[in-house]
PDB file of C-alpha atoms in Angstrom:
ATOM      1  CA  UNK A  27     103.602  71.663 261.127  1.00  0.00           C
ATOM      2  CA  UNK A  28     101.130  69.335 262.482  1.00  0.00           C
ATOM      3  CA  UNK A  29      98.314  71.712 261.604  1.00  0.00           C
ATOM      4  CA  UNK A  30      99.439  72.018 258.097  1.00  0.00           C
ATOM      5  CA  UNK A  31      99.685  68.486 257.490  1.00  0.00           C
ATOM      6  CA  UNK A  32      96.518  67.701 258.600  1.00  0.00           C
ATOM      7  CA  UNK A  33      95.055  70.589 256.988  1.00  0.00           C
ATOM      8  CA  UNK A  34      96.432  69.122 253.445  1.00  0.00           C
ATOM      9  CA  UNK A  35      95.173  65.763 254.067  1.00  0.00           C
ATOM     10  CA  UNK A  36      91.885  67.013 255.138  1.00  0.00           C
ATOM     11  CA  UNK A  37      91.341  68.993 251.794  1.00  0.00           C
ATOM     12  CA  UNK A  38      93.427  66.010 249.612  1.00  0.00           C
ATOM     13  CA  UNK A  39      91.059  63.480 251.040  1.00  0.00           C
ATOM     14  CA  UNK A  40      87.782  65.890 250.692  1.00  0.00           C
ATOM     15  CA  UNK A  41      88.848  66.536 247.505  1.00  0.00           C
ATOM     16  CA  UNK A  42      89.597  62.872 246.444  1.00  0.00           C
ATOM     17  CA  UNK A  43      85.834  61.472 247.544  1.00  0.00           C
ATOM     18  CA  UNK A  44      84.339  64.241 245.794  1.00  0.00           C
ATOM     19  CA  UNK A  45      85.903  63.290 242.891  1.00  0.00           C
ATOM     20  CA  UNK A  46      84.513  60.195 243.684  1.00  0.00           C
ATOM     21  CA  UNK A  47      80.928  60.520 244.417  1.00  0.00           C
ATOM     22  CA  UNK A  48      80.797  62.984 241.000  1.00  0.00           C
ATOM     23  CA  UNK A  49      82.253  60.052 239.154  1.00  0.00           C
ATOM     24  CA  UNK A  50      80.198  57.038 240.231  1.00  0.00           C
ATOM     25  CA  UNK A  51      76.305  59.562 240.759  1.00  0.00           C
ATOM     26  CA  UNK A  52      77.118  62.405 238.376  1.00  0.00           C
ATOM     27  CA  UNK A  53      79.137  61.110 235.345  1.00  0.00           C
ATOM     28  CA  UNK A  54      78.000  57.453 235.175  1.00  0.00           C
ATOM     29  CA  UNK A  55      74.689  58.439 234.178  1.00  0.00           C
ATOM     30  CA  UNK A  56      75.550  61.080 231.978  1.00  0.00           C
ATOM     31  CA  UNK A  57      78.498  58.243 230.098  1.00  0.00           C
ATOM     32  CA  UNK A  58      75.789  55.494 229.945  1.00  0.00           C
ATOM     33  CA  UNK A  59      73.621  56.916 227.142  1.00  0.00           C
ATOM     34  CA  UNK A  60      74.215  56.117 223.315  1.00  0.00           C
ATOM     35  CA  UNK A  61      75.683  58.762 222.094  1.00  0.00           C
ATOM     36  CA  UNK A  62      73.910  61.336 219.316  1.00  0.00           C
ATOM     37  CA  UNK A  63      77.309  61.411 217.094  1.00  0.00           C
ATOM     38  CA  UNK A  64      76.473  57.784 215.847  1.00  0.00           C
ATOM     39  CA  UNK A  65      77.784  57.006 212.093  1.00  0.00           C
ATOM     40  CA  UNK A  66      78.572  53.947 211.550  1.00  0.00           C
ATOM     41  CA  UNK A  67      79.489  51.724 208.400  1.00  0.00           C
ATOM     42  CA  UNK A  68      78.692  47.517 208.875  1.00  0.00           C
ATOM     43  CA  UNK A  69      80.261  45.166 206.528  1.00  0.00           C
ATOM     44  CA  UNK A  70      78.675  41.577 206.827  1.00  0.00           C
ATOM     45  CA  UNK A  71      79.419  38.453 203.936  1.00  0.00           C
ATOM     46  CA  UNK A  72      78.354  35.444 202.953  1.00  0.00           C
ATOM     47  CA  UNK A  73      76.479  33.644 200.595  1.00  0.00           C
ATOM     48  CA  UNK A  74      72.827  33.851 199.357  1.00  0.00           C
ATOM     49  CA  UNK A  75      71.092  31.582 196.394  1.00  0.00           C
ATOM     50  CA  UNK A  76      68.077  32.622 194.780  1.00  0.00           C
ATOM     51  CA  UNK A  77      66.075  30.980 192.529  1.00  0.00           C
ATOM     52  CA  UNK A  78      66.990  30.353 189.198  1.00  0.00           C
ATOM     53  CA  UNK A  79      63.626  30.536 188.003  1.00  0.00           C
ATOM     54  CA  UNK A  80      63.378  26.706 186.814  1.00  0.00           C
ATOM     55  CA  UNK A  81      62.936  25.514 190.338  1.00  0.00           C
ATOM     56  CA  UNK A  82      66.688  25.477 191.030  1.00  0.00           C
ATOM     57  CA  UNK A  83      68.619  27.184 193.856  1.00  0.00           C
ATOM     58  CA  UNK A  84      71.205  29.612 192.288  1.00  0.00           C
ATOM     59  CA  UNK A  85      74.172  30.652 194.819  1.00  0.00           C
ATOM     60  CA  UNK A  86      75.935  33.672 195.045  1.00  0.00           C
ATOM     61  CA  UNK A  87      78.566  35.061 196.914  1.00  0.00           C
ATOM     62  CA  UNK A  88      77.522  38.196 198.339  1.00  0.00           C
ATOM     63  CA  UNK A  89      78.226  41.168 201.186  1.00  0.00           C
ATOM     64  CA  UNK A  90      75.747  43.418 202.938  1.00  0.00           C
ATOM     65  CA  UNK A  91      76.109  47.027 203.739  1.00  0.00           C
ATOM     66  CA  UNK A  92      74.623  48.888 206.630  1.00  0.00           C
ATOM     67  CA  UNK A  93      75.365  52.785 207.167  1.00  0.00           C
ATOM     68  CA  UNK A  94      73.332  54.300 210.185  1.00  0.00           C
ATOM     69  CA  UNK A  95      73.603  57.611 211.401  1.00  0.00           C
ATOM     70  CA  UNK A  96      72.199  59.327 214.367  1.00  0.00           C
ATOM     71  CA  UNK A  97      70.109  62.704 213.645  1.00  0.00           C
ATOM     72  CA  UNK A  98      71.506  65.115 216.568  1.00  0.00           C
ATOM     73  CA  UNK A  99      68.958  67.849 215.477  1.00  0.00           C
ATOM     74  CA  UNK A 100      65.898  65.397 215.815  1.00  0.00           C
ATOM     75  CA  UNK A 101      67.535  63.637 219.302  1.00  0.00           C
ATOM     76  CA  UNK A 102      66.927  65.135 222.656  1.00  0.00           C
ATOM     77  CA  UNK A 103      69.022  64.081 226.168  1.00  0.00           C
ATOM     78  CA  UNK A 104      66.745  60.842 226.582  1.00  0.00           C
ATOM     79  CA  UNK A 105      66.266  60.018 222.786  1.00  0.00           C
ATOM     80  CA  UNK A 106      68.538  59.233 219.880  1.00  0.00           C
ATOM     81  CA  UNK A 107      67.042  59.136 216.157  1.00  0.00           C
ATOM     82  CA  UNK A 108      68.932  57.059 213.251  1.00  0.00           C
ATOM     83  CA  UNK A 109      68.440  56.548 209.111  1.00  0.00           C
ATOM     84  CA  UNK A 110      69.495  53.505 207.936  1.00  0.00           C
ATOM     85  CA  UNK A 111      70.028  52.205 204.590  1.00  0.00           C
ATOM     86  CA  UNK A 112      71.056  49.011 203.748  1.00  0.00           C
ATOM     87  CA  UNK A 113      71.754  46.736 200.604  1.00  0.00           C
ATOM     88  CA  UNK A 114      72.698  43.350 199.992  1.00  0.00           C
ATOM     89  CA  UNK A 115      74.807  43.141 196.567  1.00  0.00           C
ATOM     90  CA  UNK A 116      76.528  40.073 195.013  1.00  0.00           C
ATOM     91  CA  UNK A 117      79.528  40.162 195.080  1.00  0.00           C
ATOM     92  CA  UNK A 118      81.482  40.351 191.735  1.00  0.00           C
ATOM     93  CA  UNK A 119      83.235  42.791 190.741  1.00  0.00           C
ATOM     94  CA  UNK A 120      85.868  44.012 193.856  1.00  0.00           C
ATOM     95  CA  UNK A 121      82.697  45.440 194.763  1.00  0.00           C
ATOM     96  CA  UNK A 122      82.790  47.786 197.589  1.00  0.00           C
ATOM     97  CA  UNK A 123      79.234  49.966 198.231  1.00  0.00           C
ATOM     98  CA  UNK A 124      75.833  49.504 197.299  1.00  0.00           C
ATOM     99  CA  UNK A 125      75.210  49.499 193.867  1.00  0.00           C
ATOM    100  CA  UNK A 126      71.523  51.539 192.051  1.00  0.00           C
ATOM    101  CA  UNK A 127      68.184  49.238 190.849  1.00  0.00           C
ATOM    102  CA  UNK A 128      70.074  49.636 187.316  1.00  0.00           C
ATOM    103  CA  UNK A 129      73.311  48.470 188.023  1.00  0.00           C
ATOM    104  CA  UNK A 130      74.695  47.251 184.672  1.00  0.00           C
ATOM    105  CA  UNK A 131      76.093  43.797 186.059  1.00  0.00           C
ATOM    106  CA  UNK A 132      72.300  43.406 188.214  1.00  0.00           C
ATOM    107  CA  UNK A 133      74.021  42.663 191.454  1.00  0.00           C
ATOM    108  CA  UNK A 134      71.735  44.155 193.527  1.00  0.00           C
ATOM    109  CA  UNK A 135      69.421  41.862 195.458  1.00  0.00           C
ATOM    110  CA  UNK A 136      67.754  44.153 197.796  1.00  0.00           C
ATOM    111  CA  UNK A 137      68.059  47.656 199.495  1.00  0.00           C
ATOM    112  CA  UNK A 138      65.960  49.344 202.115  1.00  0.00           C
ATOM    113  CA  UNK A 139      65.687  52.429 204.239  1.00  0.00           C
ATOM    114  CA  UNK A 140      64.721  53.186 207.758  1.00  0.00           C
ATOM    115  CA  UNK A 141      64.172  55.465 210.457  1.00  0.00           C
ATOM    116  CA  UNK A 142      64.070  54.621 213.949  1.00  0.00           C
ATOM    117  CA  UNK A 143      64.576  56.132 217.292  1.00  0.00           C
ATOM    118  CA  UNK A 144      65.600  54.178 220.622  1.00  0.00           C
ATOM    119  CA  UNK A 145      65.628  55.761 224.838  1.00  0.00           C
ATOM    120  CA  UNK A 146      69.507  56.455 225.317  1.00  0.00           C
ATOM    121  CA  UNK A 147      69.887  53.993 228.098  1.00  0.00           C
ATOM    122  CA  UNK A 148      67.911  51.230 227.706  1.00  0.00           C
ATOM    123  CA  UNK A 149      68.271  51.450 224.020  1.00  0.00           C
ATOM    124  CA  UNK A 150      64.465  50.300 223.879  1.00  0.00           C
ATOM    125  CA  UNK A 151      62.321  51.638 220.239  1.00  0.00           C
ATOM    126  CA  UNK A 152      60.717  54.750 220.861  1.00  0.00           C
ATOM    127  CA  UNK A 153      57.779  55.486 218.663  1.00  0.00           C
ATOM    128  CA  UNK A 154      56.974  59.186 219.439  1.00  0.00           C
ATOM    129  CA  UNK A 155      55.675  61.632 216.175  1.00  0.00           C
ATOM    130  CA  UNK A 156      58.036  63.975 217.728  1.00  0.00           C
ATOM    131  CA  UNK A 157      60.803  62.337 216.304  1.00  0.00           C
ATOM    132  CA  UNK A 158      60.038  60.112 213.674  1.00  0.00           C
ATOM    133  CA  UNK A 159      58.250  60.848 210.194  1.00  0.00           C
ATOM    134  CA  UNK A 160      54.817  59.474 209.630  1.00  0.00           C
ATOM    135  CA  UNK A 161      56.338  56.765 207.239  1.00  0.00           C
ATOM    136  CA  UNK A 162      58.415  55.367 209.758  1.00  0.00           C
ATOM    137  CA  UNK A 163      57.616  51.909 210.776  1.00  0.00           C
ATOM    138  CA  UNK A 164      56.473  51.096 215.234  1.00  0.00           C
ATOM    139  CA  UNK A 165      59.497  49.028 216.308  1.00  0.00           C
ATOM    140  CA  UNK A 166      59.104  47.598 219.806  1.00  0.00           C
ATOM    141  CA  UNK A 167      61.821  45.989 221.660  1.00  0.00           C
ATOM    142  CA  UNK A 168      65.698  46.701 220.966  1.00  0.00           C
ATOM    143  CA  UNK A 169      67.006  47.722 217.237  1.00  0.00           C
ATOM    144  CA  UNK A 170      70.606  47.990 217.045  1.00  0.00           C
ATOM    145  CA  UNK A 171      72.487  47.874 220.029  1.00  0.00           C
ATOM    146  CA  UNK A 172      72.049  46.222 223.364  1.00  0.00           C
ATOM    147  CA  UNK A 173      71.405  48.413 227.059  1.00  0.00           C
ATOM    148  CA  UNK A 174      74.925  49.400 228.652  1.00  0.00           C
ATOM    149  CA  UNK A 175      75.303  46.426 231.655  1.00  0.00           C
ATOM    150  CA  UNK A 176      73.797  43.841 229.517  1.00  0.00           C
ATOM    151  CA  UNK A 177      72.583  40.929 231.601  1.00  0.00           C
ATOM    152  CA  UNK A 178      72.497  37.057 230.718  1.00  0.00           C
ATOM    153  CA  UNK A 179      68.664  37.282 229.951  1.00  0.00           C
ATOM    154  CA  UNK A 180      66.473  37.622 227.343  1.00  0.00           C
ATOM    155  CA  UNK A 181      65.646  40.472 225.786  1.00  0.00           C
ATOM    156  CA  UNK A 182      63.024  41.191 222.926  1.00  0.00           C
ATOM    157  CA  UNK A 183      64.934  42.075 219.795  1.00  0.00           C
ATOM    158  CA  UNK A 184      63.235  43.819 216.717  1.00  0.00           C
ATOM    159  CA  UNK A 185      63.455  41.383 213.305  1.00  0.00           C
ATOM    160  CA  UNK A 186      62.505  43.573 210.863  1.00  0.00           C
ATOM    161  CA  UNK A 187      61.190  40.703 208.209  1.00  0.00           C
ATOM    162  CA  UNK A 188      59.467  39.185 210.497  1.00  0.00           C
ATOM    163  CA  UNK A 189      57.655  42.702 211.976  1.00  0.00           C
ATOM    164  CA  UNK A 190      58.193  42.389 215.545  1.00  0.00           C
ATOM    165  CA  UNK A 191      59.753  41.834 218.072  1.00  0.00           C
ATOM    166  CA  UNK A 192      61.523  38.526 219.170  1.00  0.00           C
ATOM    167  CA  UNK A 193      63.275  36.905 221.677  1.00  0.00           C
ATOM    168  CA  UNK A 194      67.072  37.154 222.277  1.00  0.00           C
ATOM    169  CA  UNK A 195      67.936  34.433 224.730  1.00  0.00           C
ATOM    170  CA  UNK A 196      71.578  34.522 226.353  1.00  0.00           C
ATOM    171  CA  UNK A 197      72.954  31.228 225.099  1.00  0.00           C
ATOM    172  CA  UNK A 198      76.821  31.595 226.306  1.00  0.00           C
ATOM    173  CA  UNK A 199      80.082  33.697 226.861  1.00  0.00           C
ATOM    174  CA  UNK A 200      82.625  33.881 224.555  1.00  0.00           C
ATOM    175  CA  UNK A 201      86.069  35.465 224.127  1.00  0.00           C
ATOM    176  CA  UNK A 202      86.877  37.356 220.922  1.00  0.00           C
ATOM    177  CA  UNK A 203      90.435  38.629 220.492  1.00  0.00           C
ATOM    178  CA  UNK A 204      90.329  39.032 224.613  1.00  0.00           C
ATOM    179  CA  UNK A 205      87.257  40.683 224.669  1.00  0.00           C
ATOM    180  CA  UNK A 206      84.089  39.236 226.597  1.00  0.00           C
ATOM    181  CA  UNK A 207      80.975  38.837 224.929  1.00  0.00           C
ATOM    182  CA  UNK A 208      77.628  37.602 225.525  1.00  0.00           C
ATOM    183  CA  UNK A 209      75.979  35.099 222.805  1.00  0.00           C
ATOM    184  CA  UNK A 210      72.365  35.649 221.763  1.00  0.00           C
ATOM    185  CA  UNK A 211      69.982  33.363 220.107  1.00  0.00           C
ATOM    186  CA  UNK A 212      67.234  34.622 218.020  1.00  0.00           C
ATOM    187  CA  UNK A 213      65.139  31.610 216.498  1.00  0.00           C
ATOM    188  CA  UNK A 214      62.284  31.568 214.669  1.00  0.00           C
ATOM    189  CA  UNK A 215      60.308  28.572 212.496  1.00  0.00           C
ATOM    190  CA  UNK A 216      57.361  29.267 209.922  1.00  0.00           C
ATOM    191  CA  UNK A 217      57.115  33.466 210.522  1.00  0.00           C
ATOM    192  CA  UNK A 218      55.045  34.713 207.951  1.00  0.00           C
ATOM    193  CA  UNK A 219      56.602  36.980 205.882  1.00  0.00           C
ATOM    194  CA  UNK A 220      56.220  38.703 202.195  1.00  0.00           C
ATOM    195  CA  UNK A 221      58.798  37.222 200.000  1.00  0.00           C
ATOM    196  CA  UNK A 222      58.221  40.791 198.141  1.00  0.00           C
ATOM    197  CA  UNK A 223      55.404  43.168 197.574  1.00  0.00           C
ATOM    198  CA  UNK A 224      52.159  41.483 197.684  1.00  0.00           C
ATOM    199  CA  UNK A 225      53.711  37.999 197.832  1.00  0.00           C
ATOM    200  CA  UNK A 226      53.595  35.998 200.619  1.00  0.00           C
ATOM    201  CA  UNK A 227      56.266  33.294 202.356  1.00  0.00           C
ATOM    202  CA  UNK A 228      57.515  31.856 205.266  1.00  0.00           C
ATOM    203  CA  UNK A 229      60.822  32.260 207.224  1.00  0.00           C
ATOM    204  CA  UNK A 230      62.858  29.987 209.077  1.00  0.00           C
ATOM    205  CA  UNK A 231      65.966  31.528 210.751  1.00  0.00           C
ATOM    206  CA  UNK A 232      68.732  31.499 213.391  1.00  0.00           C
ATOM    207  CA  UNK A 233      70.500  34.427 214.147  1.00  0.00           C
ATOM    208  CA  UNK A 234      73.427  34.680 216.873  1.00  0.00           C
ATOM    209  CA  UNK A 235      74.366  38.250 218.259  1.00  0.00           C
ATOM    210  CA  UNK A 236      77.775  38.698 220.379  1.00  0.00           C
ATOM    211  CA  UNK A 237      77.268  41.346 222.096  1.00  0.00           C
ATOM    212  CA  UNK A 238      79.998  43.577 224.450  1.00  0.00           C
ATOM    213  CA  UNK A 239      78.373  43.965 227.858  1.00  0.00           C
ATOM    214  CA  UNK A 240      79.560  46.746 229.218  1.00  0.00           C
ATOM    215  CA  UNK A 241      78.459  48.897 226.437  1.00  0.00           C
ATOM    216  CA  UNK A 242      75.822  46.589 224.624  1.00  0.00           C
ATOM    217  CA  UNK A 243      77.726  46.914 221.075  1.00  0.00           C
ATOM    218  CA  UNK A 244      77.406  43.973 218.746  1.00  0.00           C
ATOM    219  CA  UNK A 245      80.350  43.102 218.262  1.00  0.00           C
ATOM    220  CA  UNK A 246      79.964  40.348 215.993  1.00  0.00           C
ATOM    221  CA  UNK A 247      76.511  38.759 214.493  1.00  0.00           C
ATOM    222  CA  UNK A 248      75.613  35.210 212.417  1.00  0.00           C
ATOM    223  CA  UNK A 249      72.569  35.466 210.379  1.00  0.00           C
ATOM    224  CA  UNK A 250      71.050  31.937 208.643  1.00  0.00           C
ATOM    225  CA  UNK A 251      67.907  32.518 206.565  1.00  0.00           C
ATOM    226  CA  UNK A 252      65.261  30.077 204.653  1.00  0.00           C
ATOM    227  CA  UNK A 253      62.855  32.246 202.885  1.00  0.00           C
ATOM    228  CA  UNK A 254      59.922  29.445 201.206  1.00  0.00           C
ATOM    229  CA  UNK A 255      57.426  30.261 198.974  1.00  0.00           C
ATOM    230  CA  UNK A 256      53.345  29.418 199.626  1.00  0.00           C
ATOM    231  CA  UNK A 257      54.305  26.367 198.473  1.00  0.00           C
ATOM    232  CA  UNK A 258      56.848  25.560 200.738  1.00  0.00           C
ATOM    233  CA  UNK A 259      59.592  25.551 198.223  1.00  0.00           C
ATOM    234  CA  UNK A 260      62.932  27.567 198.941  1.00  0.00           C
ATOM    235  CA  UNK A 261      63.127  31.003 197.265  1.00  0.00           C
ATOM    236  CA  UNK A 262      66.005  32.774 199.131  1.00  0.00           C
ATOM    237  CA  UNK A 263      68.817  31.127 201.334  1.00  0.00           C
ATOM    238  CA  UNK A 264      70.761  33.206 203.217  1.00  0.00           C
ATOM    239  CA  UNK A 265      74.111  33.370 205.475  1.00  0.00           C
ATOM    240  CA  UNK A 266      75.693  36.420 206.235  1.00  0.00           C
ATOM    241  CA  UNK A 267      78.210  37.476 208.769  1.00  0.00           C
ATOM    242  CA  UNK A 268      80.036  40.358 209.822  1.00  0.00           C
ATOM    243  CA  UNK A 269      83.676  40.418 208.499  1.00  0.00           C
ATOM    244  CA  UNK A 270      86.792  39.981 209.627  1.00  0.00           C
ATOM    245  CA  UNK A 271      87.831  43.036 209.402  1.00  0.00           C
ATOM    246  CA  UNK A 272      84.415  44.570 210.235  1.00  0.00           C
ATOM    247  CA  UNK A 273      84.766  42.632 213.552  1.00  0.00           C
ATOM    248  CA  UNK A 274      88.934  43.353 214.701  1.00  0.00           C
ATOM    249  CA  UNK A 275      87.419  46.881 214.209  1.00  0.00           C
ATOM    250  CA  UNK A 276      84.564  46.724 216.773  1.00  0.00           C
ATOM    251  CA  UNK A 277      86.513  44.762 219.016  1.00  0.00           C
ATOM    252  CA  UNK A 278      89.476  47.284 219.156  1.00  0.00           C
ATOM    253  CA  UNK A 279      86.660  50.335 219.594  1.00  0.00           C
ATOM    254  CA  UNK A 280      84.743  48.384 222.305  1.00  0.00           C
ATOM    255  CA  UNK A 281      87.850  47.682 224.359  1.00  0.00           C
ATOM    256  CA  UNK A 282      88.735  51.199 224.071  1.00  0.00           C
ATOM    257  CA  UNK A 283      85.022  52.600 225.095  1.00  0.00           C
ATOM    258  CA  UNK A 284      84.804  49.719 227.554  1.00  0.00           C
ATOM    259  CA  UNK A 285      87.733  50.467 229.053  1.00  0.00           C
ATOM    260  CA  UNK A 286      87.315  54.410 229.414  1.00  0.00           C
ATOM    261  CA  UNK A 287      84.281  53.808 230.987  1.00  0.00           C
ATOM    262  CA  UNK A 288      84.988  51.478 233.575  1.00  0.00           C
ATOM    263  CA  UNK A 289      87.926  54.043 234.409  1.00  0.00           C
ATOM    264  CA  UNK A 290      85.457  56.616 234.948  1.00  0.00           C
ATOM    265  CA  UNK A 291      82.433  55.097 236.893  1.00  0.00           C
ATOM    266  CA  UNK A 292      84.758  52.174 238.752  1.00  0.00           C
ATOM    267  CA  UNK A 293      88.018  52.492 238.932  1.00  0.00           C
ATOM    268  CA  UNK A 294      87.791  56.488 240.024  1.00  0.00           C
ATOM    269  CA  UNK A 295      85.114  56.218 242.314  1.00  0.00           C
ATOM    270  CA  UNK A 296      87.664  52.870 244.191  1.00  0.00           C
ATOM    271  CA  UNK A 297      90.635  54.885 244.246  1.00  0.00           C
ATOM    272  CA  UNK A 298      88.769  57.905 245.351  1.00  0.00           C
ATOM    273  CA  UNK A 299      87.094  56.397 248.281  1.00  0.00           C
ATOM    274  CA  UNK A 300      90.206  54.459 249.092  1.00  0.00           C
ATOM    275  CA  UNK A 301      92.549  57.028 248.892  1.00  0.00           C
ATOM    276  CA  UNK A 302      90.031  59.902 250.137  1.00  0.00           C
ATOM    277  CA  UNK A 303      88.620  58.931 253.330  1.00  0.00           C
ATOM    278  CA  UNK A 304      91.367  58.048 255.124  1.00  0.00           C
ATOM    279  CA  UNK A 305      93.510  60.922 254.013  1.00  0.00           C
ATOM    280  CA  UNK A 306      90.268  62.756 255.314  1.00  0.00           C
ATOM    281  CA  UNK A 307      90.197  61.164 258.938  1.00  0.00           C
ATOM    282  CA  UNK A 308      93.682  61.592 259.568  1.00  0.00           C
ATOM    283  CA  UNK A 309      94.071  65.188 258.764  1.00  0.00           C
ATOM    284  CA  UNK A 310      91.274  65.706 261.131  1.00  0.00           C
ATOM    285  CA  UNK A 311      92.629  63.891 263.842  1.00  0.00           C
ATOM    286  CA  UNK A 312      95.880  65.742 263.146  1.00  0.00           C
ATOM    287  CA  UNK A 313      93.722  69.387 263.268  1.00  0.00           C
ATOM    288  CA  UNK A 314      91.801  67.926 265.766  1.00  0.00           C
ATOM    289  CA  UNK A 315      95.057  67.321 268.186  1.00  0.00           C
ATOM    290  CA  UNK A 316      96.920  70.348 266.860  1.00  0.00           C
ATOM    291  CA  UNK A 317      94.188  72.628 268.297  1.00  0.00           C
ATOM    292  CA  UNK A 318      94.083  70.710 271.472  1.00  0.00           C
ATOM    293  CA  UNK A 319      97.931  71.119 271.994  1.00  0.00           C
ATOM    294  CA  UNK A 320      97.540  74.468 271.359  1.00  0.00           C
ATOM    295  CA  UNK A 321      94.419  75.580 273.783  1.00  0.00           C
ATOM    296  CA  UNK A 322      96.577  73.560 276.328  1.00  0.00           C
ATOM    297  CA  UNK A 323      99.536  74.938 275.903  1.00  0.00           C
ATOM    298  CA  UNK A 324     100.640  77.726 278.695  1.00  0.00           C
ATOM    299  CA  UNK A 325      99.992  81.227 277.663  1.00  0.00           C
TER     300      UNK A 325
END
């Protein structure tokens, strides 16, 4: 009987730190890459006030939509390629997508399209041929999503009016619906900018990004904008925000990818190591003393 039981525990406890080691060297790195399924639907509001063409500030309630999607025939193992298109739309009507150039009740303000691809774990831009088309704009620094294990640093972050990349400096935790999140501050003062084709401006803008650490999703982001003409005078003011509802729903998916995650690469690998290696030693002391009660035993 002795025998048996320690031959179970050896093979349980075996068993349980392989489980272990493939969990925190095997699957962790394979679970901490953005995945190439990516399609995704942002919903940010606010107001924006252009000018009323008398040298008057006209304001507007508007929203902004963002759609990305991740190309899995263009991404690879280490890369992940999106398109993008955005639009920012006043909003009147119960308006609820992006509207054409012609719409009838001219609510569009502006639209845009991109392509961009970013390294799976560090979620850095990648500017290879290989997997972007010639039109696609160089992007340095990070686009839409922070690195999984995001630290309380700064990180360049890519501002897309302002053509580069800037700093994100950690400013402060926060709690949203129970969920941690880091605070980023992206500041800028004077950028020089085009206004639009051929015209140039300046920018002054603070932008705050909450961002889930674990898996570096933004959870939640605050975007203040002062667009000024050559002359210095206001042409476009801007605040915009994710939604309510756009951010209970990234919340409740972070917690849920959060959480699966640290089951796999902490909480496995714990119980595996604590459960597995001494299930491990004392089936072999139990073989160990059932073969040396049986070579001493009388013949």
């Amino acid at each position: 009987m002795q025998r048996i039981v320690g031959s179970v525990l050896a093979l349980l406890g075996a068993f349980l730190i392989t489980v272990g080691v493939l969990a925190q060297f095997y699957a962790e790195p394979r679970l901490e890459k953005t995945p190439l399924d990516v399609d995704s639907t942002t919903l940010l509001s606010g107001t924006v006030q252009l000018s009323d063409g008398s040298g008057g500030l006209e304001e507007s309630p508007v929203k902004a939509f963002s759609v990305t999607k991740a190309d899995s025939e263009r991404s690879d193992d280490g890369v992940v390629v999106f398109a993008n298109s955005s639009c920012l739309v006043k909003d009147e009507g119960d308006i609820d997508t992006c509207v054409s150039a012609d719409d009838p009740q001219d609510r569009l303000v502006s639209a845009s399209t991109d392509n961009f691809a970013t390294d799976r774990v560090t979620a850095m831009a990648v500017n290879d041929p290989q997997y972007l088309p010639p039109s696609a704009e160089e992007k340095t620094g990070l686009v839409n999503k922070w690195p999984f294990g995001a630290e309380k640093k700064t990180y360049p972050y890519w501002d897309g009016l302002a053509g580069e990349a800037l700093d994100a400096v950690y400013d402060r935790s926060e709690s949203i619906d129970g969920l941690e999140v880091y605070v980023y501050r992206v500041e800028q003062s004077g950028t020089p900018i085009e206004l639009s084709a051929g015209v140039p401006g300046t920018l002054d803008a603070e932008k705050e990004l909450f961002i889930e650490p674990t898996t570096g999703s933004i959870i939640d982001q605050v975007d203040s904008q002062q667009r000024m003409d050559a002359d210095g005078n206001p042409a476009i003011v801007l605040d915009l925000a994710f939604t309510d509802e756009q951010v209970a729903a990234n919340v409740e998916d972070s917690k849920s990818n959060a959480a699966s995650l640290d089951l796999l690469t902490g909480t496995v690998p714990i119980i595996g190591y604590a459960a597995g290696i001494p299930a491990l030693i004392i089936g072999l002391v139990l073989l160990v003393l059932s073969f040396r009660r049986r070579s001493n035993s009388p013949a």
